[in-house]
Short mmCIF file of C-alpha atoms and ligand atoms in Angstrom, two decimals:
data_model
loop_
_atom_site.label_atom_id
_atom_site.label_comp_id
_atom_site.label_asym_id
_atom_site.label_seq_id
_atom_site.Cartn_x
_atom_site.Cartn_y
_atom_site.Cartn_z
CA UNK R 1 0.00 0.00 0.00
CA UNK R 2 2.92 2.20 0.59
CA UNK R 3 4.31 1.81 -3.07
CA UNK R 4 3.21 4.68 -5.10
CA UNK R 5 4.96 5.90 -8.66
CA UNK R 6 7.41 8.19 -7.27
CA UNK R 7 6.57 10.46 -9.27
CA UNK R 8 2.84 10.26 -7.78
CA UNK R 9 1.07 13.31 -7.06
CA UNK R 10 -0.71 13.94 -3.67
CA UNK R 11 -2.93 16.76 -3.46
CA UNK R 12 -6.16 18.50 -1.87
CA UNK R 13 -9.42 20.23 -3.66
CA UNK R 14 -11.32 22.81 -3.37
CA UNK R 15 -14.03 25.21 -5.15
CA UNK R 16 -14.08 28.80 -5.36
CA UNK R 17 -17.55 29.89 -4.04
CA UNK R 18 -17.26 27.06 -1.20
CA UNK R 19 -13.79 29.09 0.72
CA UNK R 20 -13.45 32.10 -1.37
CA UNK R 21 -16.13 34.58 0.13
CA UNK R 22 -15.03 38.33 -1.14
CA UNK R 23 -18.06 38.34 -3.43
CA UNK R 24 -18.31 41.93 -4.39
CA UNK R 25 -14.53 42.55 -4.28
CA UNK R 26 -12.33 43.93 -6.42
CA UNK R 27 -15.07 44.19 -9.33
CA UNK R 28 -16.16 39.90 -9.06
CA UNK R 29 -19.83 39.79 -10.63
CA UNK R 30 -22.67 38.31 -9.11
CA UNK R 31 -22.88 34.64 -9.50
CA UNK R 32 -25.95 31.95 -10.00
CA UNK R 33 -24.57 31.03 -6.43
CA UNK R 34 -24.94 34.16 -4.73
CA UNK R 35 -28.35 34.78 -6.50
CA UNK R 36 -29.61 31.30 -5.06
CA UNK R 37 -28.02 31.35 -1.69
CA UNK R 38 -29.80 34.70 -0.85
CA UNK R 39 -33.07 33.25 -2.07
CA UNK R 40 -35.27 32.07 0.73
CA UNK R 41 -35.48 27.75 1.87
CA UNK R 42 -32.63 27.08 -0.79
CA UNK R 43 -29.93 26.82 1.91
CA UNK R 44 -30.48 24.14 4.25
CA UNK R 45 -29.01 26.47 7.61
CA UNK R 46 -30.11 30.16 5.71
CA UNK R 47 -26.36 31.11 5.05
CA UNK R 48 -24.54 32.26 2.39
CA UNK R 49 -21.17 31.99 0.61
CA UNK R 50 -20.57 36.07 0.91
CA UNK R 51 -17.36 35.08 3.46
CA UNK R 52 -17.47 31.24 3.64
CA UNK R 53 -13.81 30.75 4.21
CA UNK R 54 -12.23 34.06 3.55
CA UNK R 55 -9.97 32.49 1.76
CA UNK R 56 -9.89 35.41 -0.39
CA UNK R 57 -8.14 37.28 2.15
CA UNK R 58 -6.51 34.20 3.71
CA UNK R 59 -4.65 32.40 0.89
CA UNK R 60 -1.31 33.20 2.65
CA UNK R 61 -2.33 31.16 5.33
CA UNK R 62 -3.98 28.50 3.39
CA UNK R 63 -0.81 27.93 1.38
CA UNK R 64 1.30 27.22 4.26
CA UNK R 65 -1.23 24.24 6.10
CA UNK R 66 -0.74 22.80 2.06
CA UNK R 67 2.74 23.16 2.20
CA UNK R 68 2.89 22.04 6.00
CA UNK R 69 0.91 18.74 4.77
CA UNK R 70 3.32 18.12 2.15
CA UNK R 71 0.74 18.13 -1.00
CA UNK R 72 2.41 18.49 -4.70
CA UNK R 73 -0.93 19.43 -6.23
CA UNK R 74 -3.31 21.86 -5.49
CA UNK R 75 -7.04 21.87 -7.13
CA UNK R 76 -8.66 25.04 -6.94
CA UNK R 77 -10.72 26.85 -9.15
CA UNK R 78 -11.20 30.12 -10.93
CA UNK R 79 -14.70 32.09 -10.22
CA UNK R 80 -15.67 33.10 -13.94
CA UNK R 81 -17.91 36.12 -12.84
CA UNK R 82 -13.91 37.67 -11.04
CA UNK R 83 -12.19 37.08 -14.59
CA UNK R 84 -15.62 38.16 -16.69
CA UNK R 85 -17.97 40.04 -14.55
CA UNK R 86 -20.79 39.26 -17.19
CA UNK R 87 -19.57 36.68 -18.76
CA UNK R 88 -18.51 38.06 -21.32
CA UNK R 89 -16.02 41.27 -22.58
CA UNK R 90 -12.39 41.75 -21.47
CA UNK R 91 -10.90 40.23 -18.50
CA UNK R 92 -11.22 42.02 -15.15
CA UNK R 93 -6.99 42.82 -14.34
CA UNK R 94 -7.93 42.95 -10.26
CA UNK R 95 -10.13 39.64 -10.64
CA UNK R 96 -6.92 37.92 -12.65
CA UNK R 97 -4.48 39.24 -10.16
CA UNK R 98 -5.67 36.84 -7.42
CA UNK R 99 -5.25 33.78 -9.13
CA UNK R 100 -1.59 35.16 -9.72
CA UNK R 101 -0.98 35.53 -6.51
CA UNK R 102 -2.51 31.87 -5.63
CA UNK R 103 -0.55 30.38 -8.48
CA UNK R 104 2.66 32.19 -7.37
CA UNK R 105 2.40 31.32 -4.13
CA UNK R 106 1.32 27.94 -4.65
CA UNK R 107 4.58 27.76 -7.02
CA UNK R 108 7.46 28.87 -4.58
CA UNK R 109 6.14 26.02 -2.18
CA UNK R 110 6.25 23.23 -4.41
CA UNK R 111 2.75 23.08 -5.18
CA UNK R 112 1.43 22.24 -8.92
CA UNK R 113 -1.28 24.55 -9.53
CA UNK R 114 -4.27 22.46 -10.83
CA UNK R 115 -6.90 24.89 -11.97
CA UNK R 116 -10.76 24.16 -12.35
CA UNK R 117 -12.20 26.84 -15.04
CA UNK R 118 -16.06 26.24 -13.97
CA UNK R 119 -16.90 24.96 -10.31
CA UNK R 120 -21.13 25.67 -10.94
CA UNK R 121 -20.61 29.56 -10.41
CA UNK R 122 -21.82 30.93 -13.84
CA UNK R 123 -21.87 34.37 -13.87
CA UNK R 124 -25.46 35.43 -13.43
CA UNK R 125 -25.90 37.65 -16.56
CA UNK R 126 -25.27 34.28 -18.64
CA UNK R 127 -28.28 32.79 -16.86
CA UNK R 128 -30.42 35.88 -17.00
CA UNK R 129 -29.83 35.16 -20.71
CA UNK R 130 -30.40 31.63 -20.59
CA UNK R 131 -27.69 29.94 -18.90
CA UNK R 132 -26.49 26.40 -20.37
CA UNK R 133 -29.84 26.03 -22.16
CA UNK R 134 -28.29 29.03 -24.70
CA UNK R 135 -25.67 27.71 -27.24
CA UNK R 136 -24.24 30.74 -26.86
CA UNK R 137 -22.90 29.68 -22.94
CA UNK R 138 -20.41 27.23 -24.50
CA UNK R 139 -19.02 30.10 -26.80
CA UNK R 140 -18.71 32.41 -23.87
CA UNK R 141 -17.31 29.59 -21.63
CA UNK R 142 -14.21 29.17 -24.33
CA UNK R 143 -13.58 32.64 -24.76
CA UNK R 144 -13.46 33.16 -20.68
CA UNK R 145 -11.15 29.87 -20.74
CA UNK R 146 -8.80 31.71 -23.49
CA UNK R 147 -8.56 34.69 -20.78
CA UNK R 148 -7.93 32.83 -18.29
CA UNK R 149 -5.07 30.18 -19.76
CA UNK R 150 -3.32 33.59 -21.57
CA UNK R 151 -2.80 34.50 -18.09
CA UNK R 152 -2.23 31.41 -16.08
CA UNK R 153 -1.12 28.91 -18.63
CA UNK R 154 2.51 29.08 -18.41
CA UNK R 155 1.98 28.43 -14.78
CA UNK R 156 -0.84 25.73 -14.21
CA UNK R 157 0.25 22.13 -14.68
CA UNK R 158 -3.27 20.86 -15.24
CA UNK R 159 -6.85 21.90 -16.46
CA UNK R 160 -10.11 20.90 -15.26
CA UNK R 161 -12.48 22.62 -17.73
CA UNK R 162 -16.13 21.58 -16.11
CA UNK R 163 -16.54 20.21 -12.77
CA UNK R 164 -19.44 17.66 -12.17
CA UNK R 165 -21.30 18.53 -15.37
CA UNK R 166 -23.49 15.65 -14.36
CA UNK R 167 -24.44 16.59 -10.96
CA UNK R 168 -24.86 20.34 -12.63
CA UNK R 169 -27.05 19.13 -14.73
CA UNK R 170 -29.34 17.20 -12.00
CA UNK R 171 -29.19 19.02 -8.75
CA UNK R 172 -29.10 22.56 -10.89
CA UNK R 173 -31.31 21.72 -13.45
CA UNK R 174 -33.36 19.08 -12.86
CA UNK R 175 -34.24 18.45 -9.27
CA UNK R 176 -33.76 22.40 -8.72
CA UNK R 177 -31.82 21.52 -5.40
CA UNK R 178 -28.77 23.36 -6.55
CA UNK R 179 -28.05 26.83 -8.53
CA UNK R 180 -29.33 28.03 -10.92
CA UNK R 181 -32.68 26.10 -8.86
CA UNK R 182 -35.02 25.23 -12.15
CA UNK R 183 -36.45 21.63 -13.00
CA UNK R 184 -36.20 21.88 -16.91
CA UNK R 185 -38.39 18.36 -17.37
CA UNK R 186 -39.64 18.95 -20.33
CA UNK R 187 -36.41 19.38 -22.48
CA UNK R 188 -33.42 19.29 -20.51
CA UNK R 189 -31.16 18.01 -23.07
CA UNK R 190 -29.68 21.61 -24.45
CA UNK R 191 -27.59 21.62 -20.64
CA UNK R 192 -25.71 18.49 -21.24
CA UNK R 193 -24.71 18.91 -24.73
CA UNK R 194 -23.88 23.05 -24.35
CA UNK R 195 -21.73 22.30 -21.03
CA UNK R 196 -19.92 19.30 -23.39
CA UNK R 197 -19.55 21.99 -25.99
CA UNK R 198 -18.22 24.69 -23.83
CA UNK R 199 -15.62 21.69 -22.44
CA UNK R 200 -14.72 21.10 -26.07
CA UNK R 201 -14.01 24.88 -26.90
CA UNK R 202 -11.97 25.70 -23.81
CA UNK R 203 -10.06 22.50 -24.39
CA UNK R 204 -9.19 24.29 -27.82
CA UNK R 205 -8.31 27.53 -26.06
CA UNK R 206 -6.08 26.54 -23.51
CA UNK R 207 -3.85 24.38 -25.93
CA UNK R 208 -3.11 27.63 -27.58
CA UNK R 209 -1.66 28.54 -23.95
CA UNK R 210 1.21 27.07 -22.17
CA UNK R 211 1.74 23.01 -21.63
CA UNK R 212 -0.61 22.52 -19.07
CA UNK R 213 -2.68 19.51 -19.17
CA UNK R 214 -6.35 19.18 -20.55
CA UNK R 215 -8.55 17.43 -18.29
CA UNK R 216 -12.19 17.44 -17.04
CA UNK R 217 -13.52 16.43 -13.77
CA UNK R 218 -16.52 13.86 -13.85
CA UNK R 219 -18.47 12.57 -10.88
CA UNK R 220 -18.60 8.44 -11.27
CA UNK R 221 -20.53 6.21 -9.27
CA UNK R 222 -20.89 2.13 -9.50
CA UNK R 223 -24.46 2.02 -10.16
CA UNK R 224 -25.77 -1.43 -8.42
CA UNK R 225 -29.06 -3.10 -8.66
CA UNK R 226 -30.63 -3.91 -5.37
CA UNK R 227 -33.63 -5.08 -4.17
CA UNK R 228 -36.41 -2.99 -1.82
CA UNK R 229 -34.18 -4.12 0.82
CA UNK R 230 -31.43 -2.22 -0.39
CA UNK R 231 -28.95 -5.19 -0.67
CA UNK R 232 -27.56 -6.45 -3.96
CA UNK R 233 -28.86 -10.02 -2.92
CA UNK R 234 -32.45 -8.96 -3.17
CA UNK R 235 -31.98 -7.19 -6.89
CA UNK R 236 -34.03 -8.96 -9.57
CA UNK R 237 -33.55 -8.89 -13.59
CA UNK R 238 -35.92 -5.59 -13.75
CA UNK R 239 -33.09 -4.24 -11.27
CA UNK R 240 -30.11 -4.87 -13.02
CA UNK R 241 -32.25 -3.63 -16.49
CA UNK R 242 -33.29 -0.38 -14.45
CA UNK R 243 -29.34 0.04 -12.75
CA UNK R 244 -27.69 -0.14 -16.16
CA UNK R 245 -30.44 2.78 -17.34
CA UNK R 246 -29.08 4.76 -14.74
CA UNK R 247 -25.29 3.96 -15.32
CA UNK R 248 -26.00 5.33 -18.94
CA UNK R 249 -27.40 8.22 -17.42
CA UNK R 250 -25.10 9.12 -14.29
CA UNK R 251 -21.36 7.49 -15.81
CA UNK R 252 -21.70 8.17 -19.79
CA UNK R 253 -23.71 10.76 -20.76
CA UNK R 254 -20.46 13.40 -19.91
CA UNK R 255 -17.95 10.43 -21.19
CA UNK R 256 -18.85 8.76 -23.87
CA UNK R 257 -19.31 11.90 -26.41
CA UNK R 258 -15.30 12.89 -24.85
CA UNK R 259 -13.81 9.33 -25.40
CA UNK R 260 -15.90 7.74 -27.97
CA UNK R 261 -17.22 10.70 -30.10
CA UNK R 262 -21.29 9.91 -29.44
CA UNK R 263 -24.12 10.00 -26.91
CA UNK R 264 -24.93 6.47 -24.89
CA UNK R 265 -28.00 4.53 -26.86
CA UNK R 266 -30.82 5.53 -24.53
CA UNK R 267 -30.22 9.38 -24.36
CA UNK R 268 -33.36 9.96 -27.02
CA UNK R 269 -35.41 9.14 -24.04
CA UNK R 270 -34.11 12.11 -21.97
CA UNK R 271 -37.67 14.37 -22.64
CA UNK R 272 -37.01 16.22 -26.09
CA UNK R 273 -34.13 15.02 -26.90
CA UNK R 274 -34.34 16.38 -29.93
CA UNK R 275 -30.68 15.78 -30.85
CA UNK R 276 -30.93 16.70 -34.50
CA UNK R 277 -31.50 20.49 -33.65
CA UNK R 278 -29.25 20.41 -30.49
CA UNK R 279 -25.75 18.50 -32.13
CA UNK R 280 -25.00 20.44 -34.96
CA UNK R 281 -22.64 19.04 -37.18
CA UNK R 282 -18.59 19.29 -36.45
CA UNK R 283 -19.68 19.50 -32.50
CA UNK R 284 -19.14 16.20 -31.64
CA UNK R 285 -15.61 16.38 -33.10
CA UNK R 286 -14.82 19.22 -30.64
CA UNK R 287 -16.07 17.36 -27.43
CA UNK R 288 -13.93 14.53 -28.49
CA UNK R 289 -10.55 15.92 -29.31
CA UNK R 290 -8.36 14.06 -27.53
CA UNK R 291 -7.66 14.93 -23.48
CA UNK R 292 -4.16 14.78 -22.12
CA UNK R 293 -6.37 13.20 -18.27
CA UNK R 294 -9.07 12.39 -17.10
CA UNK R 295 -10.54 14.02 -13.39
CA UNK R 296 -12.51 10.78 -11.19
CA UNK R 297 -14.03 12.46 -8.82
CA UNK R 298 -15.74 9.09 -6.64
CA UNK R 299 -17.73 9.49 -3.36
CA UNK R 300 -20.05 6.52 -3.14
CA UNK R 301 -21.74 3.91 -5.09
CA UNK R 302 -25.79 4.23 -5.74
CA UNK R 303 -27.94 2.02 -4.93
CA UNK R 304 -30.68 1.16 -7.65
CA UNK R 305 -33.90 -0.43 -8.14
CA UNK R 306 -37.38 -0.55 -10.68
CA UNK R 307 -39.37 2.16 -10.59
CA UNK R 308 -42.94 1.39 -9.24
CA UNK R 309 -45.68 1.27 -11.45
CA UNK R 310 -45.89 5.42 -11.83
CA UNK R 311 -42.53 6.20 -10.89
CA UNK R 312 -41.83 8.92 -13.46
CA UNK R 313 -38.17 8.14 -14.02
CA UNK R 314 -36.73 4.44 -15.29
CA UNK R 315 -35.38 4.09 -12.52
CA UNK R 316 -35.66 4.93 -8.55
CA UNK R 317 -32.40 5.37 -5.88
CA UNK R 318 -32.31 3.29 -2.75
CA UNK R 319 -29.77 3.47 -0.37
CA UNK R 320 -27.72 0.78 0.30
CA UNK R 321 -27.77 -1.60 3.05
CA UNK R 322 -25.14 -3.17 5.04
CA UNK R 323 -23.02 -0.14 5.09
CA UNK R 324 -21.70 2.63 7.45
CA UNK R 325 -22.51 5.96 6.47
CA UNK R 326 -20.86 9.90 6.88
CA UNK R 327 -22.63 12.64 7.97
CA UNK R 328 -23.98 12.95 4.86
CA UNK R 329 -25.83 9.99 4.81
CA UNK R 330 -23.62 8.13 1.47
CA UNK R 331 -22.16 4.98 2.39
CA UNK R 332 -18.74 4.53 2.82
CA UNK R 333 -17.90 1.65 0.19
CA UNK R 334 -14.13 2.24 -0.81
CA UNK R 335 -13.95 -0.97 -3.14
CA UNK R 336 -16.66 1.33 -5.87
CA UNK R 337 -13.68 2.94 -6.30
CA UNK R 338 -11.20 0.23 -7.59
CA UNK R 339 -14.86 -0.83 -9.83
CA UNK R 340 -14.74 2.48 -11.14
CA UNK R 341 -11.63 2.96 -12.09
CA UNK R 342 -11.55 -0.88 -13.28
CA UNK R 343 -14.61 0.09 -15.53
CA UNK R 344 -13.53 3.11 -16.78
CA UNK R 345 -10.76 1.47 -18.57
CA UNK R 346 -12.29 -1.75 -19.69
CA UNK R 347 -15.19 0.96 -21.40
CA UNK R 348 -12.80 3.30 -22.83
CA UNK R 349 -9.49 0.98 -23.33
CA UNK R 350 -6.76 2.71 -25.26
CA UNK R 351 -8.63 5.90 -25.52
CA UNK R 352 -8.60 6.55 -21.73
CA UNK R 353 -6.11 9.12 -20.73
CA UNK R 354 -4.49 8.80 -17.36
CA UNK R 355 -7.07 9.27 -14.49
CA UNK R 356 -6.25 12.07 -12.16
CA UNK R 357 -8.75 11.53 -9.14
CA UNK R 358 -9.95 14.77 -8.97
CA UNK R 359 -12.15 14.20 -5.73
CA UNK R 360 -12.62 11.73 -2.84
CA UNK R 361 -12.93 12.40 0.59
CA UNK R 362 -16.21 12.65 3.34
CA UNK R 363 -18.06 14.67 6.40
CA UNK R 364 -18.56 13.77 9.46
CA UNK R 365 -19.81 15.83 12.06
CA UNK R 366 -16.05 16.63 13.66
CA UNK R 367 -15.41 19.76 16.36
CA UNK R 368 -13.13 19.71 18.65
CA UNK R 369 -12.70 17.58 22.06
CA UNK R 370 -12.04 19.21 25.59
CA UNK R 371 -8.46 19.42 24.85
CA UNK R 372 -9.50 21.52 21.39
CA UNK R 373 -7.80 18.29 19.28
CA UNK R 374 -10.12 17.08 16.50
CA UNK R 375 -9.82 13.40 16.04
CA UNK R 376 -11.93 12.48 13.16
CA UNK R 377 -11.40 8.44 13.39
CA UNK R 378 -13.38 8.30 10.50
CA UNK R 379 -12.38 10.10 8.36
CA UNK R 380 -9.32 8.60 8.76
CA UNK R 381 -11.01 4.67 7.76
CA UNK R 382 -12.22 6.42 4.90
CA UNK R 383 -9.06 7.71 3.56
CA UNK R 384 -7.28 4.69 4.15
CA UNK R 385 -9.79 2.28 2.68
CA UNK R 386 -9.74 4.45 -1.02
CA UNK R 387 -6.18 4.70 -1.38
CA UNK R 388 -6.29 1.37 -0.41
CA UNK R 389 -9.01 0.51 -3.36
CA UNK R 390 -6.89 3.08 -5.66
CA UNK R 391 -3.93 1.30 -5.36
CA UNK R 392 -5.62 -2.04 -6.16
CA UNK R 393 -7.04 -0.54 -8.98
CA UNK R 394 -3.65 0.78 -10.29
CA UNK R 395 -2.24 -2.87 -9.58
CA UNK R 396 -4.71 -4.02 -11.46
CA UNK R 397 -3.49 -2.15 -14.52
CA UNK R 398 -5.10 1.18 -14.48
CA UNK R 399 -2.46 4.48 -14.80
CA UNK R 400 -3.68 6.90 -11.93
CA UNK R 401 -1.26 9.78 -11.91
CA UNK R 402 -2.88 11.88 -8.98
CA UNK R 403 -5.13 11.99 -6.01
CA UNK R 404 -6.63 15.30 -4.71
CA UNK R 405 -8.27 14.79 -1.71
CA UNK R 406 -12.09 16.51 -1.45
CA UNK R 407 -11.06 18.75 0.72
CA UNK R 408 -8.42 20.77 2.32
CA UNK R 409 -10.52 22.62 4.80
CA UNK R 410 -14.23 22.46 6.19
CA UNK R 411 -16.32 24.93 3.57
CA UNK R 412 -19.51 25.82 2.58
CA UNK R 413 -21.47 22.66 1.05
CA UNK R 414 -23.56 23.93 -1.42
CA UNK R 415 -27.39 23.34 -0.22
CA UNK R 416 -26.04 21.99 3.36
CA UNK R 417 -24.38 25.34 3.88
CA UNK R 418 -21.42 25.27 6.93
CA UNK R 419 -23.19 21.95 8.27
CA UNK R 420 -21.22 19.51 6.28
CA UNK R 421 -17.75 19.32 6.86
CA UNK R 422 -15.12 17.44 4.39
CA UNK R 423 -11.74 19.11 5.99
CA UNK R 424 -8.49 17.67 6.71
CA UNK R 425 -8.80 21.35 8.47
CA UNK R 426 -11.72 22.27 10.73
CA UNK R 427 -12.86 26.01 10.41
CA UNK R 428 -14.57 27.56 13.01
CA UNK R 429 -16.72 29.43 11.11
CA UNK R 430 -17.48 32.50 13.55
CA UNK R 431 -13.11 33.36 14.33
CA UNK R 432 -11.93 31.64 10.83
CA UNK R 433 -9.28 29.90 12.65
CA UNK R 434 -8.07 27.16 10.82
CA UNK R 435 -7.27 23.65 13.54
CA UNK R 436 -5.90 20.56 11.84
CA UNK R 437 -7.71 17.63 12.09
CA UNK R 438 -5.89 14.14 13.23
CA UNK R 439 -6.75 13.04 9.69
CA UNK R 440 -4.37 16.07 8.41
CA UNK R 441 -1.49 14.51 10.38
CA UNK R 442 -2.38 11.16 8.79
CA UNK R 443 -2.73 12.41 4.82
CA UNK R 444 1.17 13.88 5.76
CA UNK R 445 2.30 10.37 7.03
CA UNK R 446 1.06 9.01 4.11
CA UNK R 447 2.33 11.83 1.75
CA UNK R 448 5.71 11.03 3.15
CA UNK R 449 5.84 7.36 3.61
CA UNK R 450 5.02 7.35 -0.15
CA UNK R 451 6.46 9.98 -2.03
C1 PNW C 501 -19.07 17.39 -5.26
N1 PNW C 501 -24.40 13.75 -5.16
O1 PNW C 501 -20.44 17.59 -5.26
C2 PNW C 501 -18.53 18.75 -5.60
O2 PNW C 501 -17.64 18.77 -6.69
C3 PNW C 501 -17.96 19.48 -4.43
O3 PNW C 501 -18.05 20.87 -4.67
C4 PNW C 501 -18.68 19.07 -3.16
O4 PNW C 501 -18.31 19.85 -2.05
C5 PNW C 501 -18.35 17.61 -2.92
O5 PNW C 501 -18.68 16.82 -4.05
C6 PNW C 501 -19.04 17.02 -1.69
O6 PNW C 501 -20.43 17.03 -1.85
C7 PNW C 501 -21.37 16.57 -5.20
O7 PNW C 501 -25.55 14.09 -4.77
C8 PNW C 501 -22.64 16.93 -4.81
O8 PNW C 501 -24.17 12.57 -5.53
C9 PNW C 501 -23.64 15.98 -4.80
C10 PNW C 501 -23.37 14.68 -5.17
C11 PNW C 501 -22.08 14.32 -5.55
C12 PNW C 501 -21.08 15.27 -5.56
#
């Protein structure tokens, strides 16, 4: 378990609206994010992202616990409404000069800047003009990318272009759980194919920068038939039928128009697909051009079953039995990640780039004991069973070049708000002081033992 490539790289995540805060600063435009977290019932504890980590102001700090835990990669990424207020027009110098800073900083430690271009805060005038139902989103999205490689790209080792387009797509635009909050069920289709676009065109864009790598991070889950029960024992034949919908749905609709060139049979029964008028010709050849890796970000398998007789989906989500769970609720199943991975490159053989995991990591409700230590046990038996299960899956043939751990520090978790915590870092949310968790101290062992 020790025996990683030496050349192996270690690393932590993170999102811009979840630490940055500083939302009106130095001329950053409104985001969907802001616009939905001020919205009434959206947030599940009524706060906001306006300071969220003050990392913003904080970076200095934030640097040095990386640095301190030994980490050779940092993932962060770049809010598009600080580089394009609008979303569109010239770049915003003061918005740029941050990520500078954060790259330069992140350089003269060590640290390979890995640099997410869209982390689900679209700048709000894009939505107020459609959003990722417009074509014209994916255009924008390349031209902010160009803007934001010509100033980064001879500094940022690798590119995320989209993170989570598929979760995006259903917490954002179906289920109306996430930003930009609308259930588009009659003809969602236009948001997966113009995010895919917009992925292919700032692909494009950032080649003509530097010699970073061009990546994108997907969310992957096993999906595995199980019975009412919730256990894979009790799945019948119309489970397995209704779990392999749902792989189509959740693992290839973002991967098989990048690696193979075409949408998964099955996606005309997304409601109006009406692909014809959506994929206009050439397009697909964009999404596909060739990526130098491939972001895995893995949390959890998904339980799934038959839908009941007027279930409106072809398929319904169970949780799985026989499991323990994180604060969160998702069961902690480390061995869906060695099936992932495993999948992934029996699917996509030769044209698989290496896999970067791009995410993996888990809340639990952590704070510190009477002597103000934080020992989050485990989070700790999490950790160690994944890079336990990524390691098997690299023995078992599968290149994995780099593992960025979801996440350095406690943030703010979307629709859970400052309730959730993923950090190897607590925050104490009301002083900002940053207190290292006992996990922290383990993810350094490790870092060291195997680097
Ligand atoms: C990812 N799901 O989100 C995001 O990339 C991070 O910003 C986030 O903090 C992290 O995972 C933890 O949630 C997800 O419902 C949100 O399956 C929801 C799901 C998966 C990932």
């Amino acid at each position: 378990m020790d025996q990683f490539p030496a050349d192996f790289r270690w690393g932590v995540s993170t999102s811009s609206y979840q630490i940055e805060g500083a939302v009106t600063e130095d001329g950053r435009g409104a985001s969907i994010w802001d616009t939905f977290s001020h919205q009434p019932d959206r947030i599940g504890d009524a706060t906001t992202g306006d300071v969220a980590c003050d990392h913003y102001h904080r970076y200095a700090e934030d640097v040095a616990l990386m640095a301190d835990l030994g980490v050779r990669a940092y993932r962060f990424s770049i809010a598009w409404p600080r580089v394009q207020p609008t979303g569109s027009g010239p770049a915003n110098p003061a918005g740029l000069a941050f990520y500078d800073r954060l790259v330069d900083s992140l350089l003269e430690r060590g640290i390979e800047p890995a640099a997410t271009l869209f982390h689900w805060d679209l700048p709000q005038a894009l939505q107020d003009a459609g959003g990722w139902t417009n074509r014209d989103t994916a255009a924008r999205f390349g031209e902010y990318a160009d803007l934001a490689a010509r100033a980064l790209g001879d500094r940022v080792r690798l590119w995320l272009t989209l993170n989570e387009p598929i979760i995006h797509f259903t917490l954002g635009h179906l289920l109306g759980l996430h930003a930009p909050g609308v259930q588009l069920l009659d003809n969602p289709f236009p948001v997966v194919h113009h995010q895919l676009l917009g992925h292919g065109l700032a692909a494009a864009a950032i080649r003509q920068h530097g010699t970073g790598a061009v990546s994108i991070a997907n969310n992957y889950s096993p999906a595995w038939p199980v019975g009412a029960d919730g256990t894979r024992a009790g799945a019948d034949d119309s489970d397995r039928a209704a779990a392999a919908v749902y792989d189509a749905f959740h693992n290839r609709l973002f991967t098989d128009p990048l690696l193979h060139g075409r949408y998964p049979d099955g996606v005309e029964r997304l409601p109006g697909a009406d692909l014809d008028s959506i994929v206009l010709d050439g397009d697909l050849e964009v999404i596909s051009a060739p990526l130098d890796a491939l972001g895995v970000n893995y949390y959890n398998p998904t339980g799934v079953r038959a839908p009941g007789h007027d279930g409106p989906l072809p398929f319904e989500l169970t949780q799985l039995s026989g499991y323990p769970t994180t604060a969160f609720g998702w069961p902690v199943v480390p061995e869906g990640l060695t099936e992932i991975l495993v999948t992934l490159k029996q699917r996509y053989g030769d044209r698989l780039p290496p896999i970067w995991i791009t995410e993996n990591g888990c809340c639990y409700d952590d704070g510190p004991g009477p002597d103000g230590s934080i020992v989050d046990t485990d989070r700790i038996t999490y950790l160690d069973g994944h890079v336990r299960a990524l390691r098997a899956a690299m023995d078992a043939g599968v290149r994995v070049d780099g593992y960025c751990l979801w996440s350095l520090m406690d943030n703010w978790e979307w629709a859970e708000g400052f309730t959730k915590r993923f950090g190897l870092v607590h925050v104490d949310f009301d002083t900002q002081g940053r207190t290292p968790k006992a996990s922290y101290a383990w993810y350094r062992d490790l870092i060291a033992r195997s680097s």
